[in-house]
CSV table of N, CA and C in Angstrom, one decimal:
chain,number,residue,atom,x,y,z
A,1,GLU,N,-7.9,-19.3,6.0
A,1,GLU,CA,-6.5,-18.9,5.6
A,1,GLU,C,-6.4,-17.4,5.6
A,2,GLU,N,-5.8,-16.8,6.2
A,2,GLU,CA,-5.6,-15.3,6.2
A,2,GLU,C,-4.8,-14.8,5.1
A,3,GLN,N,-5.4,-13.9,4.4
A,3,GLN,CA,-4.6,-13.5,3.1
A,3,GLN,C,-5.0,-12.2,2.7
A,4,LEU,N,-4.1,-11.3,2.0
A,4,LEU,CA,-4.4,-10.1,1.5
A,4,LEU,C,-4.2,-10.2,0.0
A,5,VAL,N,-5.0,-9.7,-0.8
A,5,VAL,CA,-5.0,-9.8,-2.2
A,5,VAL,C,-5.1,-8.3,-2.8
A,6,GLU,N,-4.1,-8.1,-3.7
A,6,GLU,CA,-4.1,-6.6,-4.3
A,6,GLU,C,-4.5,-6.8,-5.7
A,7,SER,N,-5.0,-5.6,-6.2
A,7,SER,CA,-5.4,-5.6,-7.6
A,7,SER,C,-5.5,-4.1,-8.1
A,8,GLY,N,-5.7,-3.9,-9.3
A,8,GLY,CA,-5.6,-2.6,-9.7
A,8,GLY,C,-4.5,-2.1,-10.5
A,9,GLY,N,-3.5,-2.9,-10.6
A,9,GLY,CA,-2.1,-2.6,-11.2
A,9,GLY,C,-2.3,-2.5,-12.8
A,10,GLY,N,-1.2,-2.0,-13.4
A,10,GLY,CA,-1.3,-2.1,-14.8
A,10,GLY,C,-0.3,-1.2,-15.5
A,11,LEU,N,-0.5,-0.9,-16.7
A,11,LEU,CA,0.5,0.0,-17.5
A,11,LEU,C,-0.3,1.3,-17.6
A,12,VAL,N,0.4,2.4,-17.4
A,12,VAL,CA,-0.2,3.8,-17.3
A,12,VAL,C,0.9,4.7,-17.9
A,13,GLN,N,0.4,5.8,-18.7
A,13,GLN,CA,1.5,6.7,-19.1
A,13,GLN,C,1.9,7.8,-17.9
A,14,PRO,N,3.0,8.3,-18.0
A,14,PRO,CA,3.3,9.3,-17.0
A,14,PRO,C,2.3,10.3,-16.9
A,15,GLY,N,2.0,10.8,-15.8
A,15,GLY,CA,1.0,11.7,-15.5
A,15,GLY,C,-0.5,11.2,-15.2
A,16,GLY,N,-0.6,9.9,-15.6
A,16,GLY,CA,-1.8,9.2,-15.4
A,16,GLY,C,-2.1,8.7,-14.0
A,17,SER,N,-3.2,8.1,-13.7
A,17,SER,CA,-3.6,7.6,-12.5
A,17,SER,C,-4.1,6.2,-12.5
A,18,LEU,N,-3.9,5.5,-11.4
A,18,LEU,CA,-4.4,4.1,-11.1
A,18,LEU,C,-4.9,4.2,-9.6
A,19,ARG,N,-5.8,3.1,-9.4
A,19,ARG,CA,-6.3,3.0,-7.9
A,19,ARG,C,-5.9,1.4,-7.6
A,20,LEU,N,-5.3,1.3,-6.8
A,20,LEU,CA,-4.9,0.0,-6.3
A,20,LEU,C,-5.9,-0.4,-5.1
A,21,SER,N,-6.3,-1.6,-5.1
A,21,SER,CA,-7.2,-2.1,-3.9
A,21,SER,C,-6.4,-3.3,-3.3
A,22,CYS,N,-6.8,-3.5,-1.9
A,22,CYS,CA,-6.3,-4.6,-1.2
A,22,CYS,C,-7.4,-5.2,-0.5
A,23,GLY,N,-7.8,-6.4,-0.7
A,23,GLY,CA,-8.9,-7.1,0.1
A,23,GLY,C,-8.4,-8.0,0.9
A,24,ALA,N,-8.9,-8.3,2.2
A,24,ALA,CA,-8.6,-9.2,3.1
A,24,ALA,C,-9.5,-10.3,3.2
A,25,SER,N,-9.1,-11.4,3.4
A,25,SER,CA,-10.0,-12.8,3.6
A,25,SER,C,-9.2,-13.5,4.7
A,26,GLY,N,-10.3,-14.0,5.6
A,26,GLY,CA,-9.8,-14.8,6.7
A,26,GLY,C,-9.5,-14.1,8.1
A,27,PHE,N,-9.6,-12.7,7.8
A,27,PHE,CA,-9.3,-11.8,9.2
A,27,PHE,C,-9.9,-10.4,8.9
A,28,THR,N,-10.1,-9.6,9.9
A,28,THR,CA,-10.8,-8.3,9.8
A,28,THR,C,-9.8,-7.3,9.9
A,29,LEU,N,-9.8,-6.5,8.8
A,29,LEU,CA,-8.8,-5.4,8.5
A,29,LEU,C,-8.9,-4.4,9.6
A,30,ARG,N,-10.1,-4.1,10.1
A,30,ARG,CA,-10.1,-2.9,11.2
A,30,ARG,C,-9.2,-3.2,12.2
A,31,ASN,N,-8.8,-4.4,12.4
A,31,ASN,CA,-7.9,-4.6,13.7
A,31,ASN,C,-6.5,-4.4,13.3
A,32,TYR,N,-6.2,-3.9,12.3
A,32,TYR,CA,-4.7,-3.8,11.8
A,32,TYR,C,-4.6,-2.4,11.1
A,33,GLN,N,-3.3,-1.9,11.3
A,33,GLN,CA,-2.9,-0.8,10.5
A,33,GLN,C,-2.3,-1.3,9.1
A,34,ILE,N,-2.7,-0.7,8.1
A,34,ILE,CA,-2.3,-1.2,6.8
A,34,ILE,C,-1.2,-0.4,6.0
A,35,SER,N,-0.5,-1.0,5.3
A,35,SER,CA,0.5,-0.2,4.6
A,35,SER,C,0.8,-0.7,3.2
A,36,TRP,N,1.2,0.3,2.3
A,36,TRP,CA,1.6,-0.3,0.9
A,36,TRP,C,3.2,0.0,1.0
A,37,VAL,N,3.8,-1.1,0.5
A,37,VAL,CA,5.3,-1.1,0.2
A,37,VAL,C,5.5,-1.4,-1.3
A,38,ARG,N,6.5,-0.9,-1.8
A,38,ARG,CA,6.7,-1.2,-3.2
A,38,ARG,C,8.2,-1.6,-3.5
A,39,GLN,N,8.4,-2.2,-4.6
A,39,GLN,CA,9.7,-2.7,-4.9
A,39,GLN,C,9.9,-2.4,-6.4
A,40,ALA,N,10.9,-1.5,-6.7
A,40,ALA,CA,11.2,-1.1,-8.1
A,40,ALA,C,12.1,-2.3,-8.6
A,41,PRO,N,12.2,-2.5,-9.9
A,41,PRO,CA,13.0,-3.4,-10.4
A,41,PRO,C,14.5,-3.3,-10.1
A,42,GLY,N,15.1,-4.3,-9.5
A,42,GLY,CA,16.4,-4.3,-9.2
A,42,GLY,C,16.8,-3.5,-7.8
A,43,LYS,N,15.7,-3.0,-7.1
A,43,LYS,CA,15.8,-2.3,-5.9
A,43,LYS,C,15.3,-3.0,-4.7
A,44,GLY,N,15.6,-2.4,-3.6
A,44,GLY,CA,15.0,-3.0,-2.2
A,44,GLY,C,13.5,-2.4,-2.1
A,45,LEU,N,13.0,-3.0,-0.9
A,45,LEU,CA,11.6,-2.6,-0.6
A,45,LEU,C,11.5,-1.0,-0.3
A,46,GLU,N,10.6,-0.4,-0.6
A,46,GLU,CA,10.4,1.0,-0.2
A,46,GLU,C,9.0,1.2,0.5
A,47,TRP,N,8.9,1.7,1.7
A,47,TRP,CA,7.7,2.0,2.3
A,47,TRP,C,7.0,3.1,1.6
A,48,VAL,N,5.7,3.1,1.3
A,48,VAL,CA,5.0,4.0,0.5
A,48,VAL,C,3.9,4.8,1.4
A,49,SER,N,3.2,4.1,2.0
A,49,SER,CA,2.2,4.7,2.8
A,49,SER,C,1.6,3.8,3.8
A,50,SER,N,0.8,4.4,4.9
A,50,SER,CA,0.3,3.7,6.0
A,50,SER,C,-1.1,4.4,6.2
A,51,ILE,N,-1.9,3.5,6.9
A,51,ILE,CA,-3.1,4.1,7.5
A,51,ILE,C,-3.5,3.5,8.7
A,52,SER,N,-4.2,4.1,9.7
A,52,SER,CA,-4.3,3.6,11.0
A,52,SER,C,-5.6,2.7,10.9
A,53,GLY,N,-5.7,2.1,11.9
A,53,GLY,CA,-6.9,1.0,12.0
A,53,GLY,C,-8.3,1.8,11.8
A,54,GLY,N,-8.6,2.9,12.3
A,54,GLY,CA,-9.7,3.7,12.1
A,54,GLY,C,-9.8,4.6,10.9
A,55,GLY,N,-8.6,4.6,10.2
A,55,GLY,CA,-8.5,5.5,9.0
A,55,GLY,C,-8.4,6.8,9.2
A,56,ASP,N,-8.2,7.3,10.4
A,56,ASP,CA,-8.1,8.7,10.7
A,56,ASP,C,-6.8,9.3,10.5
A,57,ARG,N,-5.8,8.5,10.5
A,57,ARG,CA,-4.5,8.9,10.4
A,57,ARG,C,-3.7,8.3,9.1
A,58,GLN,N,-3.1,9.1,8.3
A,58,GLN,CA,-2.5,8.5,7.0
A,58,GLN,C,-1.0,9.0,7.0
A,59,TYR,N,-0.2,8.3,6.6
A,59,TYR,CA,1.3,8.8,6.5
A,59,TYR,C,1.8,8.3,5.0
A,60,TYR,N,2.7,9.2,4.5
A,60,TYR,CA,3.2,9.1,3.1
A,60,TYR,C,4.7,9.2,3.1
A,61,GLY,N,5.4,8.4,2.3
A,61,GLY,CA,6.7,8.7,2.0
A,61,GLY,C,6.9,10.1,1.1
A,62,ASP,N,8.1,10.5,1.3
A,62,ASP,CA,8.4,11.8,0.6
A,62,ASP,C,8.1,11.8,-0.9
A,63,SER,N,8.5,10.6,-1.4
A,63,SER,CA,8.4,10.5,-2.8
A,63,SER,C,7.1,10.3,-3.5
A,64,VAL,N,5.9,10.2,-2.7
A,64,VAL,CA,4.7,10.1,-3.2
A,64,VAL,C,3.8,11.2,-2.4
A,65,LYS,N,4.1,11.8,-1.4
A,65,LYS,CA,3.3,12.8,-0.7
A,65,LYS,C,2.8,13.8,-1.7
A,66,GLY,N,1.5,14.1,-1.6
A,66,GLY,CA,0.8,15.1,-2.4
A,66,GLY,C,0.3,14.4,-3.7
A,67,ARG,N,0.7,13.2,-4.0
A,67,ARG,CA,0.3,12.6,-5.3
A,67,ARG,C,-0.6,11.3,-5.0
A,68,PHE,N,-0.2,10.6,-3.9
A,68,PHE,CA,-1.0,9.4,-3.6
A,68,PHE,C,-1.9,9.6,-2.4
A,69,THR,N,-3.0,8.9,-2.2
A,69,THR,CA,-3.9,8.9,-1.2
A,69,THR,C,-4.4,7.5,-0.7
A,70,ILE,N,-4.1,7.3,0.5
A,70,ILE,CA,-4.4,5.9,1.1
A,70,ILE,C,-5.8,6.1,1.8
A,71,SER,N,-6.6,5.0,1.7
A,71,SER,CA,-7.9,5.0,2.4
A,71,SER,C,-8.2,3.6,2.7
A,72,ARG,N,-9.4,3.5,3.4
A,72,ARG,CA,-9.8,2.2,3.8
A,72,ARG,C,-11.4,2.2,4.1
A,73,ASP,N,-12.0,1.1,3.6
A,73,ASP,CA,-13.3,1.0,4.0
A,73,ASP,C,-13.5,-0.4,4.8
A,74,ASN,N,-13.5,-0.2,6.0
A,74,ASN,CA,-13.6,-1.4,6.9
A,74,ASN,C,-14.9,-2.2,6.7
A,75,ALA,N,-16.1,-1.6,6.4
A,75,ALA,CA,-17.1,-2.3,6.1
A,75,ALA,C,-16.9,-3.3,4.9
A,76,LYS,N,-16.1,-3.0,4.0
A,76,LYS,CA,-15.9,-3.9,2.9
A,76,LYS,C,-14.5,-4.8,3.0
A,77,ASN,N,-13.9,-4.4,4.2
A,77,ASN,CA,-12.7,-5.1,4.5
A,77,ASN,C,-11.5,-4.9,3.5
A,78,THR,N,-11.5,-3.7,2.9
A,78,THR,CA,-10.8,-3.4,1.8
A,78,THR,C,-10.0,-2.1,1.9
A,79,MET,N,-8.7,-1.9,1.5
A,79,MET,CA,-8.1,-0.5,1.7
A,79,MET,C,-7.7,-0.3,0.3
A,80,TYR,N,-7.4,1.0,-0.1
A,80,TYR,CA,-7.0,1.5,-1.4
A,80,TYR,C,-5.8,2.4,-1.3
A,81,LEU,N,-5.3,2.6,-2.6
A,81,LEU,CA,-4.2,3.5,-2.9
A,81,LEU,C,-4.5,4.3,-4.1
A,82,GLN,N,-5.0,5.3,-4.1
A,82,GLN,CA,-5.2,6.2,-5.2
A,82,GLN,C,-3.8,6.9,-5.5
A,83,MET,N,-3.4,6.6,-6.8
A,83,MET,CA,-2.1,7.2,-7.3
A,83,MET,C,-2.3,8.1,-8.6
A,84,ASN,N,-2.0,9.4,-8.4
A,84,ASN,CA,-2.2,10.5,-9.4
A,84,ASN,C,-0.8,10.9,-9.8
A,85,SER,N,-0.8,11.5,-10.9
A,85,SER,CA,0.3,12.2,-11.5
A,85,SER,C,1.7,11.1,-11.4
A,86,LEU,N,1.3,10.0,-11.8
A,86,LEU,CA,2.4,8.9,-11.8
A,86,LEU,C,3.6,9.2,-12.6
A,87,LYS,N,4.7,8.6,-12.1
A,87,LYS,CA,6.0,9.1,-12.8
A,87,LYS,C,6.7,7.7,-13.1
A,88,PRO,N,7.6,7.6,-14.0
A,88,PRO,CA,8.2,6.4,-14.2
A,88,PRO,C,9.0,5.9,-13.1
A,89,GLU,N,9.3,6.6,-12.2
A,89,GLU,CA,10.0,6.1,-10.9
A,89,GLU,C,9.0,5.5,-10.0
A,90,ASP,N,7.8,5.6,-10.3
A,90,ASP,CA,6.8,4.7,-9.4
A,90,ASP,C,6.6,3.4,-10.1
A,91,THR,N,7.2,3.0,-11.1
A,91,THR,CA,7.1,1.7,-11.5
A,91,THR,C,7.7,0.7,-10.5
A,92,GLY,N,6.8,-0.5,-10.3
A,92,GLY,CA,7.2,-1.5,-9.3
A,92,GLY,C,6.1,-2.5,-9.0
A,93,MET,N,6.6,-3.1,-8.2
A,93,MET,CA,5.5,-4.2,-7.6
A,93,MET,C,5.0,-3.7,-6.2
A,94,TYR,N,3.9,-3.5,-6.1
A,94,TYR,CA,3.2,-2.9,-5.0
A,94,TYR,C,2.4,-3.9,-4.1
A,95,TYR,N,2.8,-4.0,-2.8
A,95,TYR,CA,2.4,-4.8,-1.8
A,95,TYR,C,1.6,-4.2,-0.8
A,96,CYS,N,0.5,-4.8,-0.4
A,96,CYS,CA,-0.2,-4.3,0.8
A,96,CYS,C,0.2,-5.2,1.9
A,97,ALA,N,0.1,-4.8,3.2
A,97,ALA,CA,0.6,-5.5,4.3
A,97,ALA,C,0.0,-5.0,5.6
A,98,ALA,N,-0.3,-5.9,6.5
A,98,ALA,CA,-1.0,-5.6,7.7
A,98,ALA,C,-0.3,-5.9,8.9
A,99,LYS,N,-0.3,-4.9,9.9
A,99,LYS,CA,0.5,-5.1,11.2
A,99,LYS,C,-0.4,-4.7,12.2
A,100,GLY,N,0.0,-5.1,13.5
A,100,GLY,CA,-0.8,-4.8,14.6
A,100,GLY,C,-0.9,-3.3,14.9
A,101,LEU,N,-2.1,-2.8,15.6
A,101,LEU,CA,-2.3,-1.4,15.8
A,101,LEU,C,-1.3,-0.9,16.9
A,102,GLY,N,-1.0,0.4,16.7
A,102,GLY,CA,0.1,0.9,17.6
A,102,GLY,C,1.6,0.6,17.5
A,103,THR,N,1.8,0.0,16.3
A,103,THR,CA,3.3,-0.3,15.9
A,103,THR,C,3.6,0.7,15.0
A,104,CYS,N,4.9,0.7,14.7
A,104,CYS,CA,5.6,1.6,13.7
A,104,CYS,C,4.8,1.6,12.4
A,105,PHE,N,4.6,2.7,11.9
A,105,PHE,CA,3.9,3.0,10.5
A,105,PHE,C,4.9,2.9,9.5
A,106,ARG,N,6.0,3.5,9.6
A,106,ARG,CA,6.9,3.7,8.4
A,106,ARG,C,7.7,2.4,8.3
A,107,ASP,N,7.2,1.4,8.0
A,107,ASP,CA,8.0,0.1,8.0
A,107,ASP,C,8.1,-0.6,6.6
A,108,ARG,N,9.2,-0.8,6.1
A,108,ARG,CA,9.4,-1.5,5.0
A,108,ARG,C,9.7,-3.0,5.0
A,109,ARG,N,9.9,-3.4,6.1
A,109,ARG,CA,10.4,-4.7,6.3
A,109,ARG,C,9.2,-5.9,6.4
A,110,GLU,N,9.2,-6.8,5.5
A,110,GLU,CA,8.2,-7.8,5.4
A,110,GLU,C,8.1,-8.6,6.8
A,111,ALA,N,9.2,-8.9,7.4
A,111,ALA,CA,9.3,-9.6,8.6
A,111,ALA,C,8.4,-9.2,9.7
A,112,ASN,N,8.2,-7.7,9.6
A,112,ASN,CA,7.6,-6.9,10.7
A,112,ASN,C,6.1,-7.0,10.6
A,113,TYR,N,5.4,-7.4,9.5
A,113,TYR,CA,4.1,-7.6,9.1
A,113,TYR,C,3.6,-8.9,9.5
A,114,GLU,N,2.2,-8.9,9.9
A,114,GLU,CA,1.5,-10.1,10.1
A,114,GLU,C,1.0,-10.8,8.8
A,115,SER,N,0.8,-9.9,7.9
A,115,SER,CA,0.2,-10.5,6.7
A,115,SER,C,0.7,-9.6,5.6
A,116,TRP,N,1.1,-10.2,4.4
A,116,TRP,CA,1.9,-9.5,3.3
A,116,TRP,C,1.1,-10.0,2.0
A,117,GLY,N,0.7,-9.3,1.1
A,117,GLY,CA,0.0,-9.7,-0.1
A,117,GLY,C,1.0,-10.2,-1.2
A,118,HIS,N,0.6,-10.7,-2.3
A,118,HIS,CA,1.4,-11.2,-3.4
A,118,HIS,C,1.9,-10.0,-4.2
A,119,GLY,N,1.1,-8.9,-4.1
A,119,GLY,CA,1.6,-7.9,-5.0
A,119,GLY,C,0.8,-7.7,-6.4
A,120,THR,N,0.9,-6.4,-6.9
A,120,THR,CA,0.3,-6.1,-8.1
A,120,THR,C,1.3,-5.1,-8.8
A,121,GLN,N,1.5,-5.3,-10.1
A,121,GLN,CA,2.5,-4.7,-10.9
A,121,GLN,C,2.1,-3.3,-11.3
A,122,VAL,N,2.8,-2.3,-11.2
A,122,VAL,CA,2.4,-1.0,-11.6
A,122,VAL,C,3.7,-0.6,-12.6
A,123,THR,N,3.2,-0.2,-13.9
A,123,THR,CA,4.4,0.1,-14.8
A,123,THR,C,3.9,1.7,-15.4
A,124,VAL,N,4.8,2.5,-15.1
A,124,VAL,CA,4.6,3.8,-15.6
A,124,VAL,C,5.6,4.2,-16.9
A,125,SER,N,4.9,4.1,-18.0
A,125,SER,CA,5.8,4.3,-19.2
A,125,SER,C,5.1,4.9,-20.5
A,126,SER,N,5.8,5.6,-21.2
A,126,SER,CA,5.0,6.1,-22.4
A,126,SER,C,5.4,5.2,-23.5
């Protein structure tokens, strides 16, 4: 069974950091471009960041640019999201998602992805 599994979420104070991980099973991540998409309480999905199959290109939403860093380790079939200087508005469920190479990066729609994880909760609060 192909699946993505996120981990690393939790409760952190404003200004703190978290590193999210996304592991793949049943398929090889290097054949996909990977994204993080989040959903704040009571709001719709928001695209956060994407990384190309080889990891040489990264893209970020305006709300996280300069604070978040996406990366991948294809040897471990895992990708990461390092989140620094966290703000209360970063609170939400974070999903990792995989889609075919060469497709649109800035995509928040689940239907456009080939695989979508169950999410990990991030709460930024004092």
